[in-house]
PDB file of C-alpha atoms in Angstrom:
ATOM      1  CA  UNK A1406     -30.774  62.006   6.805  1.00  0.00           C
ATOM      2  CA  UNK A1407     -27.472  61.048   5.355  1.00  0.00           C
ATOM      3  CA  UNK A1408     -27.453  57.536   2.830  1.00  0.00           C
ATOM      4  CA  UNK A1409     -24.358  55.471   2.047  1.00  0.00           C
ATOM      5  CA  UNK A1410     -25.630  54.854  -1.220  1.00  0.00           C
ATOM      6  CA  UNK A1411     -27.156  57.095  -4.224  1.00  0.00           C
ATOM      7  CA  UNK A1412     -29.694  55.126  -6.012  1.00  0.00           C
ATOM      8  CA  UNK A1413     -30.312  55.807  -9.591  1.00  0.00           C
ATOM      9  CA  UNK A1414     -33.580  56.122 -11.322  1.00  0.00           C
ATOM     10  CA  UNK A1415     -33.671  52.107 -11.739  1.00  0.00           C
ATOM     11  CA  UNK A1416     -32.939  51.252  -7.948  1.00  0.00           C
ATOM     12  CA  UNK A1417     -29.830  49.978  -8.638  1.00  0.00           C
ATOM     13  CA  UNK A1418     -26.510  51.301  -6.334  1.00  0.00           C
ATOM     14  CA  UNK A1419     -23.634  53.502  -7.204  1.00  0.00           C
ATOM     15  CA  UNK A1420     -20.616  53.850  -5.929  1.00  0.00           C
ATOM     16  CA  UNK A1421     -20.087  57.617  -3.971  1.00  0.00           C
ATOM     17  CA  UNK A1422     -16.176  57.164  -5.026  1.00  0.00           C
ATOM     18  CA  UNK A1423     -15.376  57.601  -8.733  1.00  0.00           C
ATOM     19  CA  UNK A1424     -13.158  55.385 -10.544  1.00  0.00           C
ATOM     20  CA  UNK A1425     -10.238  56.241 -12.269  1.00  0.00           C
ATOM     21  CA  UNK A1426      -9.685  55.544 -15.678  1.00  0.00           C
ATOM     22  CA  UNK A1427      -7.620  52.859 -16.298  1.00  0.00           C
ATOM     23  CA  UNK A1428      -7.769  51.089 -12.818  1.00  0.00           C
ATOM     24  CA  UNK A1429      -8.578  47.612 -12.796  1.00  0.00           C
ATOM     25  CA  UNK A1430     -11.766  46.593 -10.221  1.00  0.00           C
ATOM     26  CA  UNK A1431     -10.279  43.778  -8.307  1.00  0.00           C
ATOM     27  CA  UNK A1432     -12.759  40.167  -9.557  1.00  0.00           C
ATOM     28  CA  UNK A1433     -14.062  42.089 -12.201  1.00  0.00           C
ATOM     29  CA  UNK A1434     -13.668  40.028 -15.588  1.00  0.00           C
ATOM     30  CA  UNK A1435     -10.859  41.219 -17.590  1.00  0.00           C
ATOM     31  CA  UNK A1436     -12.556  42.242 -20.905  1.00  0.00           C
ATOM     32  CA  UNK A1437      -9.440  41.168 -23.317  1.00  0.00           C
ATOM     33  CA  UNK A1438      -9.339  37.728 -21.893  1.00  0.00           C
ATOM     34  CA  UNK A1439     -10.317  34.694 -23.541  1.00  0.00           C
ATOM     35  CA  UNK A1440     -13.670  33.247 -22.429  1.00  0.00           C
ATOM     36  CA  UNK A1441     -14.938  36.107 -20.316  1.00  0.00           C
ATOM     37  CA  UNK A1442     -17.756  37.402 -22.416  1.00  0.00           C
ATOM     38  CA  UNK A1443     -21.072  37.142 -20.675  1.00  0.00           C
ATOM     39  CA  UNK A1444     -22.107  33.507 -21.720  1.00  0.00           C
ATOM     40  CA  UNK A1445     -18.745  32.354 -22.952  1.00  0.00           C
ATOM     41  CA  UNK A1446     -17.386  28.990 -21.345  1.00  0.00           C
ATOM     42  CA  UNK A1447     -14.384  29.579 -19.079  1.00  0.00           C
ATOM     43  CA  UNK A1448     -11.304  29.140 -20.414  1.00  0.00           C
ATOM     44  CA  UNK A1449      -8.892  25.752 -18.805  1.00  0.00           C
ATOM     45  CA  UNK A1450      -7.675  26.660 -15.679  1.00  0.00           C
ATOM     46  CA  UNK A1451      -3.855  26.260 -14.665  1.00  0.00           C
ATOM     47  CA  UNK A1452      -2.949  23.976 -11.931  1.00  0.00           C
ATOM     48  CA  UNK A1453      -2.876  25.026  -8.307  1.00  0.00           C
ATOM     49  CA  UNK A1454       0.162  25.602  -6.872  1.00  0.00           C
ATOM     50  CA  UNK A1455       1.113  22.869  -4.088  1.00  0.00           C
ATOM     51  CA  UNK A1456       1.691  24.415  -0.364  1.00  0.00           C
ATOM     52  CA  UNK A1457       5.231  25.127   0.334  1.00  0.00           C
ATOM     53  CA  UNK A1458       6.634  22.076   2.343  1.00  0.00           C
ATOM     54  CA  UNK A1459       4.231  19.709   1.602  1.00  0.00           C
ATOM     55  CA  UNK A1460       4.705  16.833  -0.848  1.00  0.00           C
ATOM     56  CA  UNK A1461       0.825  16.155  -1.298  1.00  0.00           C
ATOM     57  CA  UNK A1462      -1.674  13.555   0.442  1.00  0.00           C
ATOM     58  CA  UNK A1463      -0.083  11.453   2.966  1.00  0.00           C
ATOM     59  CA  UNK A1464      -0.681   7.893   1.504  1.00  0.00           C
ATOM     60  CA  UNK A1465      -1.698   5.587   4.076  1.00  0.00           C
ATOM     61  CA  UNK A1466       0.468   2.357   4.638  1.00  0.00           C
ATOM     62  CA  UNK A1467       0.054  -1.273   5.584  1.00  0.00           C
ATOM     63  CA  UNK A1468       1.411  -0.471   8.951  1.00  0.00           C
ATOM     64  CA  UNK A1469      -1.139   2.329   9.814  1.00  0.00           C
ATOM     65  CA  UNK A1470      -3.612  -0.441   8.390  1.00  0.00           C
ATOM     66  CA  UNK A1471      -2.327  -2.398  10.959  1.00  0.00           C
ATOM     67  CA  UNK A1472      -2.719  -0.022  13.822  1.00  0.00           C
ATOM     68  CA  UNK A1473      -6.217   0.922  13.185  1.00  0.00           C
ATOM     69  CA  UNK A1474      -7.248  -2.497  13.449  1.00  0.00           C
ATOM     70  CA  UNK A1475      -5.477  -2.902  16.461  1.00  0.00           C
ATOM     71  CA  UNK A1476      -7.089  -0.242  17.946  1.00  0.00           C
ATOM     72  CA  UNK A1477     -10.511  -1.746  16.118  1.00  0.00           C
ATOM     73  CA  UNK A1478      -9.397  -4.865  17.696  1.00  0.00           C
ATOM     74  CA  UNK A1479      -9.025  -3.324  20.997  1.00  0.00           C
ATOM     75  CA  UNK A1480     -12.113  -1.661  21.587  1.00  0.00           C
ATOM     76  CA  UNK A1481     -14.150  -4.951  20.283  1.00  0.00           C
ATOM     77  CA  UNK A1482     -12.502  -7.091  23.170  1.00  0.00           C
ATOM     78  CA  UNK A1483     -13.384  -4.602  25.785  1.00  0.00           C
ATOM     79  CA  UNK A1484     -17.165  -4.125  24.442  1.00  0.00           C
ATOM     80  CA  UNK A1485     -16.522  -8.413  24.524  1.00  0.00           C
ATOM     81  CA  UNK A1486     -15.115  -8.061  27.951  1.00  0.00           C
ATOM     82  CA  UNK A1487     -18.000  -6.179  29.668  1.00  0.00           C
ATOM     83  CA  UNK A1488     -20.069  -8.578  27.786  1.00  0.00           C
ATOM     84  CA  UNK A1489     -19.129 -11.401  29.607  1.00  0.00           C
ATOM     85  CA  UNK A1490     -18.646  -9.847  33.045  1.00  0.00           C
ATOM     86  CA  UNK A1491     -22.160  -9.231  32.522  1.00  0.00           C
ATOM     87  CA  UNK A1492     -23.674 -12.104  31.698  1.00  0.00           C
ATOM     88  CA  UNK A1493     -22.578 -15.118  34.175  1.00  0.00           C
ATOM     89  CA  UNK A1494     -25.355 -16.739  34.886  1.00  0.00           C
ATOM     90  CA  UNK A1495     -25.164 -20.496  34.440  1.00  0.00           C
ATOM     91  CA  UNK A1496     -26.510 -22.149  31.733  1.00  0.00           C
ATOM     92  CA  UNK A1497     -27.283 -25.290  30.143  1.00  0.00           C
ATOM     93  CA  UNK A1498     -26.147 -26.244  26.969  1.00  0.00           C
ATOM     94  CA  UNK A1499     -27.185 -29.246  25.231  1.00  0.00           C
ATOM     95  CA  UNK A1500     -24.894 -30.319  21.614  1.00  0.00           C
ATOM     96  CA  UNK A1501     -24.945 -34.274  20.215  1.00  0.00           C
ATOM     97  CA  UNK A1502     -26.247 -35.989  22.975  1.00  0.00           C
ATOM     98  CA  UNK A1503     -23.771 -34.185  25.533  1.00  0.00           C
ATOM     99  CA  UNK A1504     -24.791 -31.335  27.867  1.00  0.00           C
ATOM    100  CA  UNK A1505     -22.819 -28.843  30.154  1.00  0.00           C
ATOM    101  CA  UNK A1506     -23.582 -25.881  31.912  1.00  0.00           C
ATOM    102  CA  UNK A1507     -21.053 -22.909  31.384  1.00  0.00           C
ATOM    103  CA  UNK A1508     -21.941 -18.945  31.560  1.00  0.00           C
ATOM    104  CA  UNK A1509     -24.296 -17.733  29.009  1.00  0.00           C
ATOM    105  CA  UNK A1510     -22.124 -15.382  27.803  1.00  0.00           C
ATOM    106  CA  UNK A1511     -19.194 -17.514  27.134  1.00  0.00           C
ATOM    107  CA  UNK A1512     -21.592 -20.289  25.530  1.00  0.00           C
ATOM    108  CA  UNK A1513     -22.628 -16.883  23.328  1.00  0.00           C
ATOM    109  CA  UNK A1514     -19.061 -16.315  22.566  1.00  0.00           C
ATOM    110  CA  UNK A1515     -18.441 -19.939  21.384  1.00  0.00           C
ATOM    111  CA  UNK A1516     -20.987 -20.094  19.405  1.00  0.00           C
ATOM    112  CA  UNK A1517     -19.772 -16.599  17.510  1.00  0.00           C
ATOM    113  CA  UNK A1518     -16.654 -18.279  17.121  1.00  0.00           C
ATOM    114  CA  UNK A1519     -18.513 -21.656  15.618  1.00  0.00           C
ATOM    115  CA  UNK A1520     -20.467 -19.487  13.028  1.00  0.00           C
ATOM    116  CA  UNK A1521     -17.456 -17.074  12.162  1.00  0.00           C
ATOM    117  CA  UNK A1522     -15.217 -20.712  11.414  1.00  0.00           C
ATOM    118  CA  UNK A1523     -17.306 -22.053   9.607  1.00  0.00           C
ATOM    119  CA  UNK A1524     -18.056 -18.946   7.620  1.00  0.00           C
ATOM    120  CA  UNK A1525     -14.160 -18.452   6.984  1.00  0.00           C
ATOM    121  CA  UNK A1526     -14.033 -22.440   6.213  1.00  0.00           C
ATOM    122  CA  UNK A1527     -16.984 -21.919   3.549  1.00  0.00           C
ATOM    123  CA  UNK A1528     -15.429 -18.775   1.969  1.00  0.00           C
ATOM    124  CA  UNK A1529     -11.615 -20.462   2.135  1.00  0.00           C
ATOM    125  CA  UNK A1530     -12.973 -22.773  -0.208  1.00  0.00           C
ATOM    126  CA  UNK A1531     -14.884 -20.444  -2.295  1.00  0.00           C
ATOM    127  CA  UNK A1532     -11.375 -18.973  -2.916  1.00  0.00           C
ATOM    128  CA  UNK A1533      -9.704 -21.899  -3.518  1.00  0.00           C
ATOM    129  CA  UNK A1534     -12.220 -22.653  -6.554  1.00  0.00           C
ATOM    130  CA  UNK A1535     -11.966 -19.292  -8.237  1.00  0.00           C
ATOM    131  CA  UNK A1536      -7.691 -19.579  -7.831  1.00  0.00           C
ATOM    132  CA  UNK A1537      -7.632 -22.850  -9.789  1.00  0.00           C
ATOM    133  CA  UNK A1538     -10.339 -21.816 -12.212  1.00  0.00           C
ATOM    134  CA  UNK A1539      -8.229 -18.684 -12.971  1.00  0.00           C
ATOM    135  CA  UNK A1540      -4.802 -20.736 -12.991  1.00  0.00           C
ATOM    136  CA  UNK A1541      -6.680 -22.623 -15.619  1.00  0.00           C
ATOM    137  CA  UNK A1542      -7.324 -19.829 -17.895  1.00  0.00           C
ATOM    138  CA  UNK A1543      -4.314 -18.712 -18.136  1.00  0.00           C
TER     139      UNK A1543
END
């Protein structure tokens, strides 16, 4: 039987093709360079060269901001949409001393929009305060 490999007396392989002298082993460590002795830290590494073409990262702008949360925007009204076309039955809603009766989805719906005003309200303020306290410091 013919092996691909001769094995030395310690297991370990060897080539069948012999090297000529002088000839450089292609990601072998170059023995004359700085930082390539076994345990030595690597030397710094020079920069990588930049594809052909291409100026770098392509840095994102306030108008594709915009269009994602358009699209964002989008998708929420539909999932909103099929909410509401979902949910009509009637019912009874009972605020102050009046009552109504409207879908329960849209008496879902205002009451999102309630809590998400008064949220904005409560943080507008917030804002407010910390602008005049900085305007202050200054």
């Amino acid at each position: 039987m013919s092996h691909a490999r001769n094995d030395g007396p310690e297991g370990a392989a060897k080539s069948e093709i012999p090297e000529a002298p002088g000839t450089d082993v292609p990601g072998a460590p170059d023995p004359a360079a700085p930082g390539t002795a076994p345990g030595a830290e690597p030397g710094p590494r020079p920069p990588a060269a930049k594809p052909a073409g291409r100026k770098g990262k392509v840095k994102s702008t306030r108008i594709s901001g915009t269009w994602i949360a358009v699209i964002v925007a989008i998708v929420v009204l539909a999932f909103l949409l099929v909410f509401i076309l979902q949910n009509l039955d009637t019912a009874t809603v009972h605020f102050l001393g009046a009552s109504g009766s409207l879908p329960l989805a849209v008496a879902m719906l205002f009451s999102a929009i309630a809590g998400a005003a008064l949220v904005a309200l409560i943080g507008g303020a917030r804002i407010l305060q910390l602008r005049k306290q900085a305007r202050r410091r200054r």
